[in-house]
PDB file of C-alpha atoms in Angstrom:
ATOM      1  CA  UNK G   1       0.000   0.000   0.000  1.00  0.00           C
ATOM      2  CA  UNK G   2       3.161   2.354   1.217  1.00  0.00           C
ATOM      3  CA  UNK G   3       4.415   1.879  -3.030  1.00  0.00           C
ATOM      4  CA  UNK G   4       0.716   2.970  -4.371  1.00  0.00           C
ATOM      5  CA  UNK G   5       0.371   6.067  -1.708  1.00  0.00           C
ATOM      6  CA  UNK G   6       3.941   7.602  -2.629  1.00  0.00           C
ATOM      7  CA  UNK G   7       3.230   6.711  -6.937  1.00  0.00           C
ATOM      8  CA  UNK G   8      -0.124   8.765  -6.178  1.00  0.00           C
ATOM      9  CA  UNK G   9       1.899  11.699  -4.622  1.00  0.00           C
ATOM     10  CA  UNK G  10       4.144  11.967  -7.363  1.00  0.00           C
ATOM     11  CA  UNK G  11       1.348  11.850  -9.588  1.00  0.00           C
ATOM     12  CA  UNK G  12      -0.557  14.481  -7.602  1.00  0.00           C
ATOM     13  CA  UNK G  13       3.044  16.623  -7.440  1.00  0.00           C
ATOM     14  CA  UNK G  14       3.000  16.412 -11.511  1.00  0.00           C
ATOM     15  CA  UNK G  15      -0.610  17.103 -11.879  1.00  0.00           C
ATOM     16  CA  UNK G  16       0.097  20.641 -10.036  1.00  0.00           C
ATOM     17  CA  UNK G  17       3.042  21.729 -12.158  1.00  0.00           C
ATOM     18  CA  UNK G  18       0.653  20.611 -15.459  1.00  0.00           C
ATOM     19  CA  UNK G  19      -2.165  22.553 -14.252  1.00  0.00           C
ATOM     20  CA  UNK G  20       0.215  25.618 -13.788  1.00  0.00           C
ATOM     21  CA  UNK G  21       2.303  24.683 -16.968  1.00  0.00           C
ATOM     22  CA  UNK G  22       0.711  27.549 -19.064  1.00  0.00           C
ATOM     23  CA  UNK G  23       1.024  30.214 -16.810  1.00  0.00           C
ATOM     24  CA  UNK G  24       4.698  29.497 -16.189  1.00  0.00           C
ATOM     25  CA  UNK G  25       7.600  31.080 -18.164  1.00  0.00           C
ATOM     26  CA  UNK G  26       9.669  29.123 -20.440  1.00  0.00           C
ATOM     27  CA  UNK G  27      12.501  28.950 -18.337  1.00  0.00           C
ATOM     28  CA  UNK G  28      11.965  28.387 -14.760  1.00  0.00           C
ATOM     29  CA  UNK G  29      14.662  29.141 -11.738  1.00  0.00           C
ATOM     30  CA  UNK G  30      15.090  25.906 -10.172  1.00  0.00           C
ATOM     31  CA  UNK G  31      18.323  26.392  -7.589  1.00  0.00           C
ATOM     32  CA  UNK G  32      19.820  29.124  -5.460  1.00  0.00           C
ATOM     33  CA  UNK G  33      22.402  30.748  -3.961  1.00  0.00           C
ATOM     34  CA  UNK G  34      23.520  30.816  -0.995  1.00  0.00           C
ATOM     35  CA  UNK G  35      22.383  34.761  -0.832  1.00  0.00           C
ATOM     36  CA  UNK G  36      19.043  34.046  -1.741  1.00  0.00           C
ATOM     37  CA  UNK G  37      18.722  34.716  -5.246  1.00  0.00           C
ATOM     38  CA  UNK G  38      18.739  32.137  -7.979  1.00  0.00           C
ATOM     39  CA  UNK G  39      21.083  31.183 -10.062  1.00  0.00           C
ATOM     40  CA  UNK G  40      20.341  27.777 -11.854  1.00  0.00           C
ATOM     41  CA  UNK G  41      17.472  27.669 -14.220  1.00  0.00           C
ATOM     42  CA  UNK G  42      15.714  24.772 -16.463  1.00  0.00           C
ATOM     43  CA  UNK G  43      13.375  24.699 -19.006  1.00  0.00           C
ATOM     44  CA  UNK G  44       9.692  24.566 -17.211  1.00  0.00           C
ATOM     45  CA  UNK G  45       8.888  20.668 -18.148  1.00  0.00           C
ATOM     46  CA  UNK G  46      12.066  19.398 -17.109  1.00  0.00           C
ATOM     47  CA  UNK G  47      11.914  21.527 -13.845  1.00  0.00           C
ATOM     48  CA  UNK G  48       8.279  20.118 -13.159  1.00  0.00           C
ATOM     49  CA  UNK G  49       9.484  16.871 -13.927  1.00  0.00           C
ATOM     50  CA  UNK G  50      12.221  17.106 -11.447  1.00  0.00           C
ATOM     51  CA  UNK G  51      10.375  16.727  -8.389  1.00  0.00           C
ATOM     52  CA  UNK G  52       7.928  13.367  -9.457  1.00  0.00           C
ATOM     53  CA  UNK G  53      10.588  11.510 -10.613  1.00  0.00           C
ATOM     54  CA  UNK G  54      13.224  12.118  -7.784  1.00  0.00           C
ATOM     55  CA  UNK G  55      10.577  11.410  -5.683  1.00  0.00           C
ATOM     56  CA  UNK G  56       9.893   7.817  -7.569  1.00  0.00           C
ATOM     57  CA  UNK G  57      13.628   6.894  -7.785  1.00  0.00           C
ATOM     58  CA  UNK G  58      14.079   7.816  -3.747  1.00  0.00           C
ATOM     59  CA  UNK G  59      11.048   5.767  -3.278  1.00  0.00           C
ATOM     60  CA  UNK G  60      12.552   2.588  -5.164  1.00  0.00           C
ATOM     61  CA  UNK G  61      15.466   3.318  -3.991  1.00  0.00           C
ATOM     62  CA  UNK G  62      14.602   3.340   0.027  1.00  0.00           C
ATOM     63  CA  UNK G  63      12.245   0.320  -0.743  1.00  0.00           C
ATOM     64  CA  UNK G  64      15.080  -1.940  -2.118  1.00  0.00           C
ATOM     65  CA  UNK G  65      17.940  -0.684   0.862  1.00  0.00           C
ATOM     66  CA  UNK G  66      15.098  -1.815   3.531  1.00  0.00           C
ATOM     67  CA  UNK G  67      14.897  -4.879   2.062  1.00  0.00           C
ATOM     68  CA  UNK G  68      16.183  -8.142   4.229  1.00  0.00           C
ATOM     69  CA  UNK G  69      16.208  -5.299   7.438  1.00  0.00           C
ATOM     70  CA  UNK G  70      14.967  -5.743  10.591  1.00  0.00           C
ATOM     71  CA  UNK G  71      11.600  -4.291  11.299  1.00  0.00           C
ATOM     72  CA  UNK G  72      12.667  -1.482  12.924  1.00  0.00           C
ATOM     73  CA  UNK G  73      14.866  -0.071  10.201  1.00  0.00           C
ATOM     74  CA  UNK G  74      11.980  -1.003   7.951  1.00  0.00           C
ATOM     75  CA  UNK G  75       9.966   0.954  10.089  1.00  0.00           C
ATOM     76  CA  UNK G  76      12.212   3.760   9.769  1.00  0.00           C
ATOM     77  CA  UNK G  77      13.149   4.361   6.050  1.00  0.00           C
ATOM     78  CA  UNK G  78       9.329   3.861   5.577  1.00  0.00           C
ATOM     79  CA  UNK G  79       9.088   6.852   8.091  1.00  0.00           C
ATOM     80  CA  UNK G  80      11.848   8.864   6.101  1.00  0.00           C
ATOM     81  CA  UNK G  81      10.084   8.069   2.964  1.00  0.00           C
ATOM     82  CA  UNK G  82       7.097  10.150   3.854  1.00  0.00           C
ATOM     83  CA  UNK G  83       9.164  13.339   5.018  1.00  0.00           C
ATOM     84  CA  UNK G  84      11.092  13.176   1.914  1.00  0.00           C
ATOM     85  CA  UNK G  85       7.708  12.877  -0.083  1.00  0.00           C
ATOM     86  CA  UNK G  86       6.261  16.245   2.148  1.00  0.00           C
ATOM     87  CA  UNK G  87      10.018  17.976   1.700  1.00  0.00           C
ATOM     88  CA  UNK G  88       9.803  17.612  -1.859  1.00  0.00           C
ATOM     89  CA  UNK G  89       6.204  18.574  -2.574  1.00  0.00           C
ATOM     90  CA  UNK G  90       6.482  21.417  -0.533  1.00  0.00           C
ATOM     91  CA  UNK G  91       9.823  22.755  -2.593  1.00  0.00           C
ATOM     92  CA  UNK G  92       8.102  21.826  -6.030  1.00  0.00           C
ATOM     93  CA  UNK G  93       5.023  24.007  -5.014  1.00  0.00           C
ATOM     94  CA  UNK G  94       7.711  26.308  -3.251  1.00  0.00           C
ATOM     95  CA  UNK G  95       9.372  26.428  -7.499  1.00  0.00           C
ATOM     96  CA  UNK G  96       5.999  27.138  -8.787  1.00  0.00           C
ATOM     97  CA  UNK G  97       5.098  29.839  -6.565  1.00  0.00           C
ATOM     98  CA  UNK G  98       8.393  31.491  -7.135  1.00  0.00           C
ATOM     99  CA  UNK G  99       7.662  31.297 -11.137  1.00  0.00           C
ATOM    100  CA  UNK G 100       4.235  32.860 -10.808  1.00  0.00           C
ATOM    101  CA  UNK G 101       5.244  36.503  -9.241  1.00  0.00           C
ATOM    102  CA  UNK G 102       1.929  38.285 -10.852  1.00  0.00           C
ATOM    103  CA  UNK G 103      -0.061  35.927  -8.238  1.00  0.00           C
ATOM    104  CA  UNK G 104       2.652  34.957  -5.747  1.00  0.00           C
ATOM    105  CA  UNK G 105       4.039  38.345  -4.202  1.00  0.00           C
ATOM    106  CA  UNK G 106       7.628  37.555  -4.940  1.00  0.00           C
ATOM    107  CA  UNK G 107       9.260  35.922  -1.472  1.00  0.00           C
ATOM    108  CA  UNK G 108      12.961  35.030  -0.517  1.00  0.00           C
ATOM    109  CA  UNK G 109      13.050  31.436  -1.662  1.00  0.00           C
ATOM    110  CA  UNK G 110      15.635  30.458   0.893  1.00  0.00           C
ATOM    111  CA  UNK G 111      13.588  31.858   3.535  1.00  0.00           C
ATOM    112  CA  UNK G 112      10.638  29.639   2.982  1.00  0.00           C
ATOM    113  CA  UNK G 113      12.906  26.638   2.195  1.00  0.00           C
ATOM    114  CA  UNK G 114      14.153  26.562   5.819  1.00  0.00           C
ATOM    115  CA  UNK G 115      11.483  25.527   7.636  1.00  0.00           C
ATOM    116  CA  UNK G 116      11.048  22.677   5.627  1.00  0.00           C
ATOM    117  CA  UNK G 117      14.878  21.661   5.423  1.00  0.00           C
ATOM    118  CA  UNK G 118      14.604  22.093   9.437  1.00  0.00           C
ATOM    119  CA  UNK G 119      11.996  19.518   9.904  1.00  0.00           C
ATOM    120  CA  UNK G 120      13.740  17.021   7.795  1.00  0.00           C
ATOM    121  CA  UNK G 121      17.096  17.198   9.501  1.00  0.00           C
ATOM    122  CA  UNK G 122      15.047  16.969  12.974  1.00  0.00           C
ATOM    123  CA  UNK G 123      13.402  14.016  12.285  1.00  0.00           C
ATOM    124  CA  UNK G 124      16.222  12.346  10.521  1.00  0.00           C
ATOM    125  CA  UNK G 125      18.249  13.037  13.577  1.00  0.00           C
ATOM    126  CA  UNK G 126      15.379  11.905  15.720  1.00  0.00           C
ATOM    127  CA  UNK G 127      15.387   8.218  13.525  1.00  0.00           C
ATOM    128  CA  UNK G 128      19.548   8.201  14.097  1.00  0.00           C
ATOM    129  CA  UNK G 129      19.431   7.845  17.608  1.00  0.00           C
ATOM    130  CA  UNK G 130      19.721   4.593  18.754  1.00  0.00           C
ATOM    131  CA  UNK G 131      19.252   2.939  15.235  1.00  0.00           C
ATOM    132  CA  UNK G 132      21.007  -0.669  15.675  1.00  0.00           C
ATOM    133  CA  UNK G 133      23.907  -1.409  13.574  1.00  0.00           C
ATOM    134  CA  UNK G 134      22.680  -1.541   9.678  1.00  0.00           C
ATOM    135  CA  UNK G 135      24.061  -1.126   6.443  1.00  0.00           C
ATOM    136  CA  UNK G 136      21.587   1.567   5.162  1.00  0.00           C
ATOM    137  CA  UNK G 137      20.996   3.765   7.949  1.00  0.00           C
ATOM    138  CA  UNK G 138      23.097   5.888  10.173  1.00  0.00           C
ATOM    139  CA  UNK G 139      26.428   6.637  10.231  1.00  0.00           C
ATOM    140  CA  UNK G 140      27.843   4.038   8.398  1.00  0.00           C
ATOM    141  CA  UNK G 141      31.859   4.585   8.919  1.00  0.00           C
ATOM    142  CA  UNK G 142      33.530   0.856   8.943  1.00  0.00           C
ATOM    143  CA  UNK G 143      35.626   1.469  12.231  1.00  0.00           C
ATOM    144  CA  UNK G 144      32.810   2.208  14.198  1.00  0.00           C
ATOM    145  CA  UNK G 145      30.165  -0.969  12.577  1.00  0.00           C
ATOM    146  CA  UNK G 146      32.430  -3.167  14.323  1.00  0.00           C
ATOM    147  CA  UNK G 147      31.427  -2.260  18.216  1.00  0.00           C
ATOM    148  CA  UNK G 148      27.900  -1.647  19.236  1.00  0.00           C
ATOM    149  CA  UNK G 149      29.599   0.928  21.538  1.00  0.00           C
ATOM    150  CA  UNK G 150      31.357   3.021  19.245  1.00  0.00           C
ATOM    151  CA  UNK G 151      28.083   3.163  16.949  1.00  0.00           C
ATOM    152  CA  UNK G 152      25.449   3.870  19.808  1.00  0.00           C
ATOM    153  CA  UNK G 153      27.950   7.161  20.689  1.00  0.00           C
ATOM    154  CA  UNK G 154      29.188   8.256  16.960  1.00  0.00           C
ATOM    155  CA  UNK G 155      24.887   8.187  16.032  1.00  0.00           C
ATOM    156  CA  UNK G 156      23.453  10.045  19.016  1.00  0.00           C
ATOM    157  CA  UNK G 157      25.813  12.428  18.527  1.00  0.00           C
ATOM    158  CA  UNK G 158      24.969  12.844  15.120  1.00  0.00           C
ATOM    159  CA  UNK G 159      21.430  12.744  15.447  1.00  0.00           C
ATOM    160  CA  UNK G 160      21.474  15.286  18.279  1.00  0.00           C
ATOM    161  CA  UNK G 161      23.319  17.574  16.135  1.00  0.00           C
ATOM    162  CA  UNK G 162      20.987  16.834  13.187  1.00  0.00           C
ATOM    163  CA  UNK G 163      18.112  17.839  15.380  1.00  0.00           C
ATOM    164  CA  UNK G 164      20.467  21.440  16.473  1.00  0.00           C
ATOM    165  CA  UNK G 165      20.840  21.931  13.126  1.00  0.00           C
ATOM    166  CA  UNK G 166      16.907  21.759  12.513  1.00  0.00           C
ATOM    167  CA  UNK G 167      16.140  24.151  15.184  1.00  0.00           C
ATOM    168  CA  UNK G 168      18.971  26.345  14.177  1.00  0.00           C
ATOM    169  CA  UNK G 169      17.121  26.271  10.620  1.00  0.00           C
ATOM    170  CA  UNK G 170      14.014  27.991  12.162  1.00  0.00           C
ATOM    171  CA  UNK G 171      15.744  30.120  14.265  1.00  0.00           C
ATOM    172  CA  UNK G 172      17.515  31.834  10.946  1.00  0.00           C
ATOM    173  CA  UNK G 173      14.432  32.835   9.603  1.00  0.00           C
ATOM    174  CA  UNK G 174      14.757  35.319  12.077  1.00  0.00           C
ATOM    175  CA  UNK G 175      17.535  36.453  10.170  1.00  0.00           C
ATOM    176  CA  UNK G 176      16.556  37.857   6.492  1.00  0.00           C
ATOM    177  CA  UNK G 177      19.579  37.163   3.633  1.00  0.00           C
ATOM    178  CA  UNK G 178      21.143  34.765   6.398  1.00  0.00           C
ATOM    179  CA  UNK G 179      19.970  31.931   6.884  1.00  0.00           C
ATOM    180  CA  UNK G 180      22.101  29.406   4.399  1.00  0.00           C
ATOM    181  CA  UNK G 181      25.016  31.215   5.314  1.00  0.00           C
ATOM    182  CA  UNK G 182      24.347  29.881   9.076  1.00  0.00           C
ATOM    183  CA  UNK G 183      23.158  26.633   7.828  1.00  0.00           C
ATOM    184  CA  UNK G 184      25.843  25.469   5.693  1.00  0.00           C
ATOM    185  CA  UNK G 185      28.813  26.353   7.696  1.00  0.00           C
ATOM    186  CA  UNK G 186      26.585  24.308  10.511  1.00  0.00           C
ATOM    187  CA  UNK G 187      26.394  21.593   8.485  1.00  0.00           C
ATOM    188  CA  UNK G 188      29.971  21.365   7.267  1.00  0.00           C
ATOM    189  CA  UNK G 189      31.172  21.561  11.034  1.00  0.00           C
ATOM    190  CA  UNK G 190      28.312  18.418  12.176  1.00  0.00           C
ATOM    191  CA  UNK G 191      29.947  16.419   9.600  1.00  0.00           C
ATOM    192  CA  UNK G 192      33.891  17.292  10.673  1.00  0.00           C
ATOM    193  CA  UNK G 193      32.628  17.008  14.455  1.00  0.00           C
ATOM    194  CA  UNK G 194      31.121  13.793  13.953  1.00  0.00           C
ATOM    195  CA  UNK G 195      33.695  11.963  11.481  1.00  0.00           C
ATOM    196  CA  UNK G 196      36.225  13.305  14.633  1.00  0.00           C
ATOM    197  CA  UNK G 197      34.340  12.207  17.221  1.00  0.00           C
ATOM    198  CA  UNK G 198      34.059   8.755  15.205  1.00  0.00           C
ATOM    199  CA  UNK G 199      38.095   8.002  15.493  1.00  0.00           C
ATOM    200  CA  UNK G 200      38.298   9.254  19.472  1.00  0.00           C
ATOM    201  CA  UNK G 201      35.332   6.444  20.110  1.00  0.00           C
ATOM    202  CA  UNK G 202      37.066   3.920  18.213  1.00  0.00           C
ATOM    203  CA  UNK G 203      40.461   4.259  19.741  1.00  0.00           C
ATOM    204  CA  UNK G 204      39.067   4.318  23.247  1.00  0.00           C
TER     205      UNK G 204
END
């Protein structure tokens, strides 16, 4: 039932960019910078295909990693599934909005993005915690899969920061023009903290 539910979103998530396909210029922006404004563009089918078919080959893809799991990681990439699903409807309507300024008062993309972006890392980071050694979830590093110890540490960690990094994701929307220039230095420094913190587990 979980494959038919996420094919139906994808169709619904195509559906919206067809019924908006004549209104919407020829060329549609479709990434941005890290000051707000964009600065990668597509043609509009391709950029309203985008989001159904990423959606389809993450869906696929999660489905076949779960595969042979135990229930609980199952359970879990089924749960991260359905965010992924929400995050990417919400930046394909996010696109079209953007593309339709005479209806849409034109908004800071980045600052809208956020929230959503937040709520993914916090529930990813939620999921990491206490996750049992797997090959498809987690931090996966190979020194730290071989001692239950090592991985219980290096993932709470992570997933605590993942969660930080979500609220710190709403909190920069207090902060017009800023808030990917917080976020990504954040996110570069979770990922050197936690491969660090990875080699002072193992070698205690």
């Amino acid at each position: 039932m979980k494959k038919q539910i996420m094919v139906l979103i994808a169709l619904i998530i195509a559906s919206i960019g067809l019924l908006a396909y004549s209104w919407l210029p020829d060329t549609m922006a479709t990434h941005w910078g890290i000051d707000g404004k964009p600065d990668g563009y597509m043609p509009k089918l391709q950029a309203l295909l985008f989001a159904p078919f990423m959606l389809l080959f993450l869906l696929f893809l999660l489905d076949f990693a779960g595969r042979d799991q135990p229930q609980i990681i199952r359970k879990n990439m089924d749960i991260i599934s359905w965010m992924m699903s929400a995050f990417l409807a919400y930046i394909h309507c996010l696109m079209i909005a953007y593309s339709l300024p005479e209806i849409f008062s034109r908004f800071d993309f980045t600052q809208a993005f956020l929230p959503a972006m937040g709520i993914l890392f916090i529930g990813i980071g939620y999921l990491s915690r206490g996750v049992p050694i797997n090959p498809v979830m987690g931090v996966r590093l190979p020194w730290i899969m071989k001692s239950e110890h090592a991985w219980r540490k290096v993932n709470t960690l992570f997933g605590n920061m993942m969660i930080g990094l979500g609220v710190l994701s709403f909190a920069s929307i207090a902060i017009p023009g800023a808030g990917l220039m917080l976020f990504i230095p954040a996110l570069l420094l979770l990922v050197l903290i936690t491969f660090i913190y990875s080699f002072v587990v193992d070698k205690k």
